[in-house]
mmCIF file of C-alpha atoms in Angstrom:
data_model
loop_
_atom_site.group_PDB
_atom_site.id
_atom_site.type_symbol
_atom_site.label_atom_id
_atom_site.label_comp_id
_atom_site.label_asym_id
_atom_site.label_seq_id
_atom_site.Cartn_x
_atom_site.Cartn_y
_atom_site.Cartn_z
ATOM 1 C CA UNK A 12 -5.892 3.193 16.583
ATOM 2 C CA UNK A 13 -3.291 5.917 16.426
ATOM 3 C CA UNK A 14 -2.832 8.459 13.962
ATOM 4 C CA UNK A 15 0.127 6.689 12.627
ATOM 5 C CA UNK A 16 -1.624 3.476 12.638
ATOM 6 C CA UNK A 17 -4.159 5.172 10.073
ATOM 7 C CA UNK A 18 -1.125 6.581 8.070
ATOM 8 C CA UNK A 19 0.176 2.964 7.671
ATOM 9 C CA UNK A 20 -3.075 1.752 6.999
ATOM 10 C CA UNK A 21 -3.535 4.170 4.106
ATOM 11 C CA UNK A 22 -0.015 3.699 2.643
ATOM 12 C CA UNK A 23 -0.849 -0.146 2.581
ATOM 13 C CA UNK A 24 -3.537 0.398 0.217
ATOM 14 C CA UNK A 25 -4.107 -2.662 -2.105
ATOM 15 C CA UNK A 26 -6.560 -1.825 -5.086
ATOM 16 C CA UNK A 27 -7.409 -5.557 -5.700
ATOM 17 C CA UNK A 28 -9.061 -5.685 -2.144
ATOM 18 C CA UNK A 29 -11.903 -3.057 -3.577
ATOM 19 C CA UNK A 30 -14.507 -2.763 -6.002
ATOM 20 C CA UNK A 31 -15.942 0.277 -7.655
ATOM 21 C CA UNK A 32 -19.134 1.961 -6.117
ATOM 22 C CA UNK A 33 -21.172 3.314 -8.657
ATOM 23 C CA UNK A 34 -24.323 5.213 -9.074
ATOM 24 C CA UNK A 35 -25.327 4.677 -12.751
ATOM 25 C CA UNK A 36 -22.239 5.321 -14.792
ATOM 26 C CA UNK A 37 -20.507 7.443 -12.140
ATOM 27 C CA UNK A 38 -18.045 6.225 -10.116
ATOM 28 C CA UNK A 39 -18.392 7.500 -6.615
ATOM 29 C CA UNK A 40 -16.393 5.367 -4.260
ATOM 30 C CA UNK A 41 -15.217 1.923 -3.765
ATOM 31 C CA UNK A 42 -16.001 -0.848 -1.350
ATOM 32 C CA UNK A 43 -13.890 -3.761 0.194
ATOM 33 C CA UNK A 44 -14.567 -6.964 -1.657
ATOM 34 C CA UNK A 45 -15.544 -8.382 1.960
ATOM 35 C CA UNK A 46 -18.117 -5.586 2.420
ATOM 36 C CA UNK A 47 -19.540 -6.168 -1.039
ATOM 37 C CA UNK A 48 -20.544 -9.584 -0.023
ATOM 38 C CA UNK A 49 -22.790 -8.260 2.515
ATOM 39 C CA UNK A 50 -24.108 -5.777 0.174
ATOM 40 C CA UNK A 51 -25.198 -8.699 -2.001
ATOM 41 C CA UNK A 52 -28.211 -9.330 0.397
ATOM 42 C CA UNK A 53 -29.682 -5.982 -0.255
ATOM 43 C CA UNK A 54 -31.049 -6.812 -3.856
ATOM 44 C CA UNK A 55 -33.476 -4.125 -4.060
ATOM 45 C CA UNK A 56 -30.796 -1.479 -3.881
ATOM 46 C CA UNK A 57 -27.547 -2.804 -5.293
ATOM 47 C CA UNK A 58 -26.238 -5.109 -8.133
ATOM 48 C CA UNK A 59 -22.884 -6.775 -7.033
ATOM 49 C CA UNK A 60 -20.667 -8.259 -9.606
ATOM 50 C CA UNK A 61 -17.062 -8.475 -10.648
ATOM 51 C CA UNK A 62 -16.980 -4.841 -11.859
ATOM 52 C CA UNK A 63 -18.375 -3.494 -8.564
ATOM 53 C CA UNK A 64 -21.468 -2.311 -6.739
ATOM 54 C CA UNK A 65 -23.836 -0.468 -8.689
ATOM 55 C CA UNK A 66 -27.011 1.152 -7.058
ATOM 56 C CA UNK A 67 -30.146 -0.358 -9.078
ATOM 57 C CA UNK A 68 -31.140 1.662 -12.006
ATOM 58 C CA UNK A 69 -34.781 1.991 -10.835
ATOM 59 C CA UNK A 70 -33.517 4.107 -7.892
ATOM 60 C CA UNK A 71 -33.369 6.995 -10.588
ATOM 61 C CA UNK A 72 -33.366 10.143 -8.670
ATOM 62 C CA UNK A 73 -31.829 11.810 -5.719
ATOM 63 C CA UNK A 74 -34.831 11.099 -3.190
ATOM 64 C CA UNK A 75 -34.966 7.533 -4.125
ATOM 65 C CA UNK A 76 -31.463 6.570 -3.914
ATOM 66 C CA UNK A 77 -31.282 8.585 -0.447
ATOM 67 C CA UNK A 78 -34.134 6.567 1.007
ATOM 68 C CA UNK A 79 -32.675 3.164 -0.099
ATOM 69 C CA UNK A 80 -29.211 3.926 1.179
ATOM 70 C CA UNK A 81 -30.737 5.106 4.615
ATOM 71 C CA UNK A 82 -32.698 1.598 4.833
ATOM 72 C CA UNK A 83 -29.140 -0.244 4.055
ATOM 73 C CA UNK A 84 -27.242 1.964 6.424
ATOM 74 C CA UNK A 85 -29.892 1.665 9.443
ATOM 75 C CA UNK A 86 -29.858 -2.224 8.863
ATOM 76 C CA UNK A 87 -26.017 -2.370 9.138
ATOM 77 C CA UNK A 88 -26.164 -0.018 12.076
ATOM 78 C CA UNK A 89 -28.568 -2.333 13.979
ATOM 79 C CA UNK A 90 -26.168 -5.138 12.981
ATOM 80 C CA UNK A 91 -23.184 -3.269 14.455
ATOM 81 C CA UNK A 92 -21.542 -2.758 11.002
ATOM 82 C CA UNK A 93 -22.064 0.848 11.025
ATOM 83 C CA UNK A 94 -21.037 2.530 14.085
ATOM 84 C CA UNK A 95 -21.037 6.085 15.433
ATOM 85 C CA UNK A 96 -24.182 7.191 13.733
ATOM 86 C CA UNK A 97 -24.474 10.973 14.013
ATOM 87 C CA UNK A 98 -27.638 11.964 12.010
ATOM 88 C CA UNK A 99 -25.393 13.977 9.708
ATOM 89 C CA UNK A 100 -25.691 13.220 6.033
ATOM 90 C CA UNK A 101 -23.145 13.753 3.438
ATOM 91 C CA UNK A 102 -23.757 14.471 -0.173
ATOM 92 C CA UNK A 103 -22.407 11.720 -2.545
ATOM 93 C CA UNK A 104 -21.016 13.432 -5.743
ATOM 94 C CA UNK A 105 -18.474 12.780 -8.356
ATOM 95 C CA UNK A 106 -16.548 15.921 -7.728
ATOM 96 C CA UNK A 107 -16.693 18.765 -5.197
ATOM 97 C CA UNK A 108 -18.780 21.156 -7.261
ATOM 98 C CA UNK A 109 -21.056 18.336 -8.876
ATOM 99 C CA UNK A 110 -24.563 18.016 -7.994
ATOM 100 C CA UNK A 111 -25.246 15.098 -5.486
ATOM 101 C CA UNK A 112 -26.585 11.826 -6.653
ATOM 102 C CA UNK A 113 -27.811 11.078 -3.156
ATOM 103 C CA UNK A 114 -27.024 11.783 0.464
ATOM 104 C CA UNK A 115 -25.806 9.185 3.038
ATOM 105 C CA UNK A 116 -25.152 9.183 6.868
ATOM 106 C CA UNK A 117 -21.691 10.185 7.864
ATOM 107 C CA UNK A 118 -21.139 6.932 9.699
ATOM 108 C CA UNK A 119 -21.687 5.064 6.454
ATOM 109 C CA UNK A 120 -19.561 7.156 4.172
ATOM 110 C CA UNK A 121 -16.272 5.375 4.853
ATOM 111 C CA UNK A 122 -17.780 1.877 4.102
ATOM 112 C CA UNK A 123 -18.456 3.042 0.541
ATOM 113 C CA UNK A 124 -15.378 4.992 0.132
ATOM 114 C CA UNK A 125 -17.309 8.279 -0.873
ATOM 115 C CA UNK A 126 -15.635 11.583 -0.475
ATOM 116 C CA UNK A 127 -16.579 13.606 2.619
ATOM 117 C CA UNK A 128 -16.042 17.119 2.979
ATOM 118 C CA UNK A 129 -15.932 18.724 6.181
ATOM 119 C CA UNK A 130 -14.948 22.209 7.663
ATOM 120 C CA UNK A 131 -12.514 22.790 10.525
ATOM 121 C CA UNK A 132 -12.128 26.237 11.987
ATOM 122 C CA UNK A 133 -9.744 27.855 14.503
ATOM 123 C CA UNK A 134 -9.857 31.626 15.080
ATOM 124 C CA UNK A 135 -8.740 34.607 16.891
ATOM 125 C CA UNK A 136 -11.078 36.448 19.150
ATOM 126 C CA UNK A 137 -10.940 39.679 21.354
ATOM 127 C CA UNK A 138 -11.229 38.334 25.098
ATOM 128 C CA UNK A 139 -11.177 40.460 28.321
ATOM 129 C CA UNK A 140 -7.403 39.904 28.616
ATOM 130 C CA UNK A 141 -6.412 40.393 24.925
ATOM 131 C CA UNK A 142 -6.612 38.149 22.093
ATOM 132 C CA UNK A 143 -7.676 34.596 22.430
ATOM 133 C CA UNK A 144 -7.094 31.570 20.155
ATOM 134 C CA UNK A 145 -10.089 29.323 19.560
ATOM 135 C CA UNK A 146 -9.027 25.810 18.599
ATOM 136 C CA UNK A 147 -11.426 23.337 17.402
ATOM 137 C CA UNK A 148 -11.304 19.919 19.493
ATOM 138 C CA UNK A 149 -12.512 16.768 18.240
ATOM 139 C CA UNK A 150 -13.937 13.896 20.366
ATOM 140 C CA UNK A 151 -11.318 11.324 21.263
ATOM 141 C CA UNK A 152 -12.758 8.740 19.323
#
């Protein structure tokens, strides 16, 4: 997929194709309706209904929610639904400065529509032949 394809995909957003993803009363993301149907089988982790996908109320703290989400994502990774596992967890929050409600594997974050914050750094350094520019390079995929 090219960068332009990704832009076109973002510009064709249709909210009717998504359901809210909530932790308690907090909306932290959104999931495609088709993916929500897959999440219905994780009855110990999610309540799935017309209003959205909600983590079970008995998953009442950060550690329980994190452990439950990891189990779900590892199952989905084994099925090939989650790809590109990195062993890198993102905090799931309502806002950048808010306390995290759980953390989840980076590769699963897009499926749940949660905000993912990253850092990208370029820099100038003194090299043996003068100033050099370090430019971060991403993996091709």
